[in-house]
XYZ file of C-alpha atoms in Angstrom:
298
model
C 4.501 6.499 -0.895
C 2.539 2.840 -0.642
C 1.223 2.356 3.025
C -1.189 -0.917 3.189
C -3.346 -2.778 6.281
C -4.803 -5.576 5.857
C -8.779 -5.594 4.385
C -10.630 -5.546 7.290
C -13.482 -8.589 7.069
C -17.535 -6.504 6.354
C -18.137 -8.602 9.791
C -15.810 -6.354 11.648
C -16.877 -2.573 9.740
C -20.289 -3.001 10.437
C -19.089 -3.326 14.510
C -17.136 -0.544 14.602
C -19.053 1.445 12.211
C -21.747 1.016 15.026
C -20.104 2.213 18.240
C -18.671 5.174 16.652
C -22.007 5.790 15.638
C -23.066 5.273 19.024
C -20.646 7.551 20.458
C -20.064 9.862 18.392
C -24.123 10.768 19.669
C -23.333 10.915 22.884
C -20.680 14.018 22.458
C -19.028 12.931 25.049
C -14.988 13.162 25.909
C -13.851 9.053 24.982
C -11.467 8.384 28.088
C -7.447 6.719 26.239
C -5.242 3.901 27.607
C -2.763 6.147 27.123
C 1.057 5.643 26.216
C 0.308 2.433 29.461
C -1.499 1.195 26.798
C 1.054 1.768 23.299
C 0.585 -1.133 20.499
C 3.848 -2.699 18.555
C 2.874 -4.419 16.631
C 3.352 -3.331 12.063
C -0.180 -2.388 11.555
C -1.912 -2.062 14.832
C -4.626 0.403 15.180
C -5.914 2.046 17.738
C -10.270 3.952 16.648
C -11.069 7.292 17.991
C -14.155 8.221 16.869
C -14.164 8.816 13.416
C -10.452 8.740 13.023
C -8.254 6.110 14.286
C -4.155 5.495 14.562
C -2.641 3.018 12.320
C 1.435 1.711 13.141
C 1.871 2.325 9.687
C 5.188 0.040 9.398
C 5.867 -0.061 5.389
C 8.596 0.213 4.540
C 10.165 -1.557 7.847
C 11.972 -4.288 5.694
C 14.413 -1.830 4.452
C 15.741 -1.180 8.001
C 15.347 -3.321 12.322
C 13.594 -1.225 14.176
C 10.673 -0.891 16.312
C 7.846 1.714 16.927
C 4.415 2.235 18.482
C 1.221 3.485 18.993
C -0.437 4.920 21.440
C -3.453 7.625 21.539
C -3.775 10.071 24.508
C -7.456 12.038 24.411
C -10.363 12.510 22.365
C -13.420 15.126 22.963
C -14.611 15.034 19.532
C -13.166 15.495 16.885
C -10.708 16.409 18.511
C -7.960 14.100 19.585
C -4.316 13.271 20.761
C -1.479 10.795 20.488
C 1.991 9.502 20.494
C 4.464 7.055 18.004
C 7.810 6.374 19.762
C 10.109 4.918 17.505
C 13.505 3.621 17.265
C 15.380 2.417 13.208
C 18.537 1.563 11.322
C 18.716 1.233 7.460
C 19.345 -2.090 6.417
C 22.607 -1.020 3.027
C 22.157 1.153 1.123
C 19.214 1.679 2.586
C 19.635 4.687 4.760
C 17.673 7.572 2.311
C 14.434 5.033 2.988
C 11.390 5.138 4.674
C 10.805 2.868 7.359
C 7.360 3.702 9.264
C 4.331 6.732 8.804
C 3.010 6.298 11.936
C 0.177 8.481 11.637
C -3.723 8.977 11.782
C -6.098 8.410 9.049
C -9.676 9.860 8.144
C -11.322 8.184 4.827
C -9.674 6.159 2.854
C -6.753 3.871 3.441
C -6.582 1.391 1.310
C -9.928 0.911 2.203
C -12.388 2.294 4.858
C -11.543 1.122 8.236
C -14.558 3.486 10.355
C -17.846 4.594 9.780
C -17.235 6.495 6.022
C -20.225 8.833 6.094
C -18.727 10.387 9.572
C -15.360 11.324 7.465
C -17.183 12.616 5.183
C -14.907 11.909 3.026
C -14.569 11.682 -0.247
C -14.809 15.975 -1.208
C -14.070 16.320 -5.302
C -11.790 18.501 -5.687
C -13.494 21.165 -8.468
C -17.148 21.577 -5.714
C -14.144 23.678 -2.749
C -15.359 22.542 -0.130
C -13.207 24.071 3.182
C -11.233 20.773 4.931
C -10.209 22.935 7.438
C -7.605 21.108 10.148
C -5.576 21.997 13.077
C -2.263 20.337 14.958
C -0.298 21.561 17.349
C 2.228 18.662 18.551
C 5.909 18.508 19.747
C 9.253 15.778 18.878
C 12.110 14.675 20.998
C 15.310 16.128 20.442
C 17.727 14.922 18.158
C 14.799 12.444 16.799
C 16.729 11.037 13.783
C 15.895 11.906 9.699
C 12.330 12.012 10.231
C 9.487 14.996 9.630
C 5.863 15.953 10.371
C 3.360 15.590 7.528
C 0.093 15.148 6.132
C -0.845 12.515 3.809
C -3.804 13.509 1.545
C -5.078 10.947 -1.229
C -6.688 10.900 -4.021
C -9.114 9.161 -6.433
C -11.069 9.410 -9.941
C -13.701 8.070 -8.892
C -15.901 8.663 -5.425
C -15.746 5.523 -4.547
C -12.802 4.172 -3.936
C -12.592 1.041 -1.718
C -9.648 -1.276 -0.794
C -8.469 -2.760 -4.568
C -8.303 1.402 -6.395
C -5.020 2.680 -6.587
C -4.216 6.313 -6.323
C -3.840 9.039 -8.860
C -2.736 11.258 -7.059
C -0.915 12.227 -3.486
C -0.306 15.310 -1.561
C 2.270 15.519 1.228
C 2.371 18.813 3.321
C 5.871 18.732 5.741
C 5.330 20.607 8.761
C 8.750 19.256 9.621
C 11.748 17.568 9.170
C 14.767 16.883 10.739
C 18.177 15.521 10.126
C 17.897 16.333 6.765
C 15.106 14.194 5.677
C 13.847 15.329 1.622
C 11.116 14.812 -0.103
C 10.451 12.250 -3.337
C 10.854 13.705 -7.167
C 11.942 17.395 -8.097
C 11.064 20.635 -7.135
C 8.257 22.242 -9.094
C 7.979 25.948 -7.951
C 7.186 28.161 -4.142
C 3.642 29.140 -3.631
C 2.834 31.411 0.160
C 0.066 29.616 2.232
C -1.439 30.305 4.847
C 0.636 31.839 6.096
C 3.826 30.724 5.281
C 6.550 29.990 2.000
C 6.706 26.047 0.930
C 8.776 24.379 -2.176
C 6.211 22.133 -4.228
C 8.145 18.516 -5.340
C 7.001 16.900 -7.805
C 7.171 12.716 -8.088
C 5.728 9.933 -9.341
C 5.606 6.508 -8.355
C 2.704 4.873 -9.865
C 1.243 7.654 -9.483
C 1.361 11.320 -8.513
C 3.076 12.738 -5.687
C 3.209 16.509 -4.665
C 5.293 17.970 -1.961
C 4.921 20.791 -0.269
C 8.466 20.798 2.170
C 7.362 24.323 4.415
C 10.504 26.347 4.196
C 10.625 27.018 8.517
C 9.545 23.907 10.985
C 6.531 24.947 13.023
C 4.705 22.309 15.782
C 1.776 24.533 15.227
C -0.346 24.521 12.053
C -3.602 26.069 11.266
C -5.029 25.783 7.484
C -7.047 24.650 4.532
C -6.280 21.648 2.609
C -8.334 23.009 -0.377
C -5.795 25.362 0.197
C -2.863 23.170 -1.288
C -4.713 21.277 -4.104
C -6.017 24.044 -5.173
C -3.009 25.419 -5.349
C -2.723 22.202 -7.956
C -5.238 22.777 -9.572
C -3.749 26.285 -10.884
C -0.456 24.948 -11.808
C -2.899 22.009 -13.724
C -0.845 19.123 -12.069
C -4.539 18.323 -10.889
C -8.389 18.232 -11.417
C -10.695 19.532 -10.515
C -13.207 15.943 -11.275
C -10.412 14.289 -7.949
C -11.767 12.889 -5.358
C -10.250 13.999 -2.140
C -10.982 10.380 -0.382
C -7.621 10.705 2.416
C -5.796 12.662 5.084
C -3.670 11.721 7.206
C -1.146 12.801 10.169
C 2.084 11.432 11.470
C 5.398 11.125 11.145
C 7.857 9.189 7.938
C 10.700 8.337 9.273
C 14.079 8.025 7.718
C 16.175 6.474 11.038
C 16.925 7.754 14.498
C 15.713 7.187 17.550
C 13.205 9.432 18.830
C 9.100 10.236 19.867
C 5.878 12.553 18.181
C 3.779 13.935 20.672
C 0.311 15.314 19.424
C -0.811 17.782 22.142
C -4.488 18.107 19.756
C -5.439 17.312 15.756
C -8.772 17.785 14.301
C -10.277 17.876 10.603
C -13.966 19.597 9.706
C -14.962 19.607 6.689
C -17.861 21.745 4.900
C -18.226 24.131 8.253
C -16.537 28.203 7.352
C -15.670 30.247 9.191
C -17.590 32.513 10.833
C -16.794 36.488 10.018
C -17.395 39.773 11.306
C -19.244 41.445 7.765
C -19.573 45.075 9.685
C -22.357 46.863 11.830
C -25.365 47.422 11.198
C -26.613 50.083 13.785
C -30.685 50.845 14.848
C -31.245 53.697 16.621
C -34.616 54.183 19.014
C -35.940 56.583 20.809
C -37.656 56.082 23.766
C -40.382 58.526 25.713
C -37.840 59.477 28.401
C -34.491 59.487 26.215
C -32.763 58.105 23.337
C -31.584 54.386 23.407
C -29.020 52.680 20.882
C -28.091 49.102 19.895
C -26.339 47.870 17.749
C -26.026 44.677 15.997
C -23.096 42.386 14.557
C -23.972 40.456 11.449
C -21.385 37.447 10.877
C -22.151 34.878 8.224
C -21.165 31.676 6.951
């Protein structure tokens, strides 16, 4: 899928990067406009720290409708946001995606926020954890749509607005109304406690879709697990770079809304894990004292 947006001027990028850096340094919870301040223009954006929300109506010419996005909360690198939509399809375009309102971290035909703050790109072969959590709700009878991550990969570590991706990886958490992925089924895999069907397609770059067999509205994933699943199958090279991470809803047709309660991406940090117990026993003159220390590592 080609999710293009207008290119920002160099001056606008510089001013925006400075604002993001100051907010990050302060480490504060930032008040958000909420649904009352929603934006409904095609490719309107809302900056939220290192992310931005993109009202990405890339397939709007295949239908008729409206869509809006808004921010609801931000605390550190955890954000909340929402979108509502109403789409009908033109004749013969019922199965075409009309929109992908989404958060963007990193590259999306260029860089809108401070690049250093995104911690992207990441070389696939470096095996850095890309941990993400997402809790959301979907309205009842939301039409034909999905809730999915969209990852962009390049052959170099300095991709900019003019550079087409080599690979795209989608991770479908939820699908409604008979929505289906591009391409044909390649196989299946068990990752992060769930079964996923893998689909493979080509639209000028390779598109891989991991479709969860059972819908969920809450996920905690390491996206590196999905890139490595493709590496093991020799579908993706370790020399590729993960440049952009997006999360949102592809809408084919219908009316509904997606509300994200909490969403975050954390790159390069491993969880603290218990490694065992170290016991140190000491004796005081008046009795015995036992001290226990629990060791953890990153």
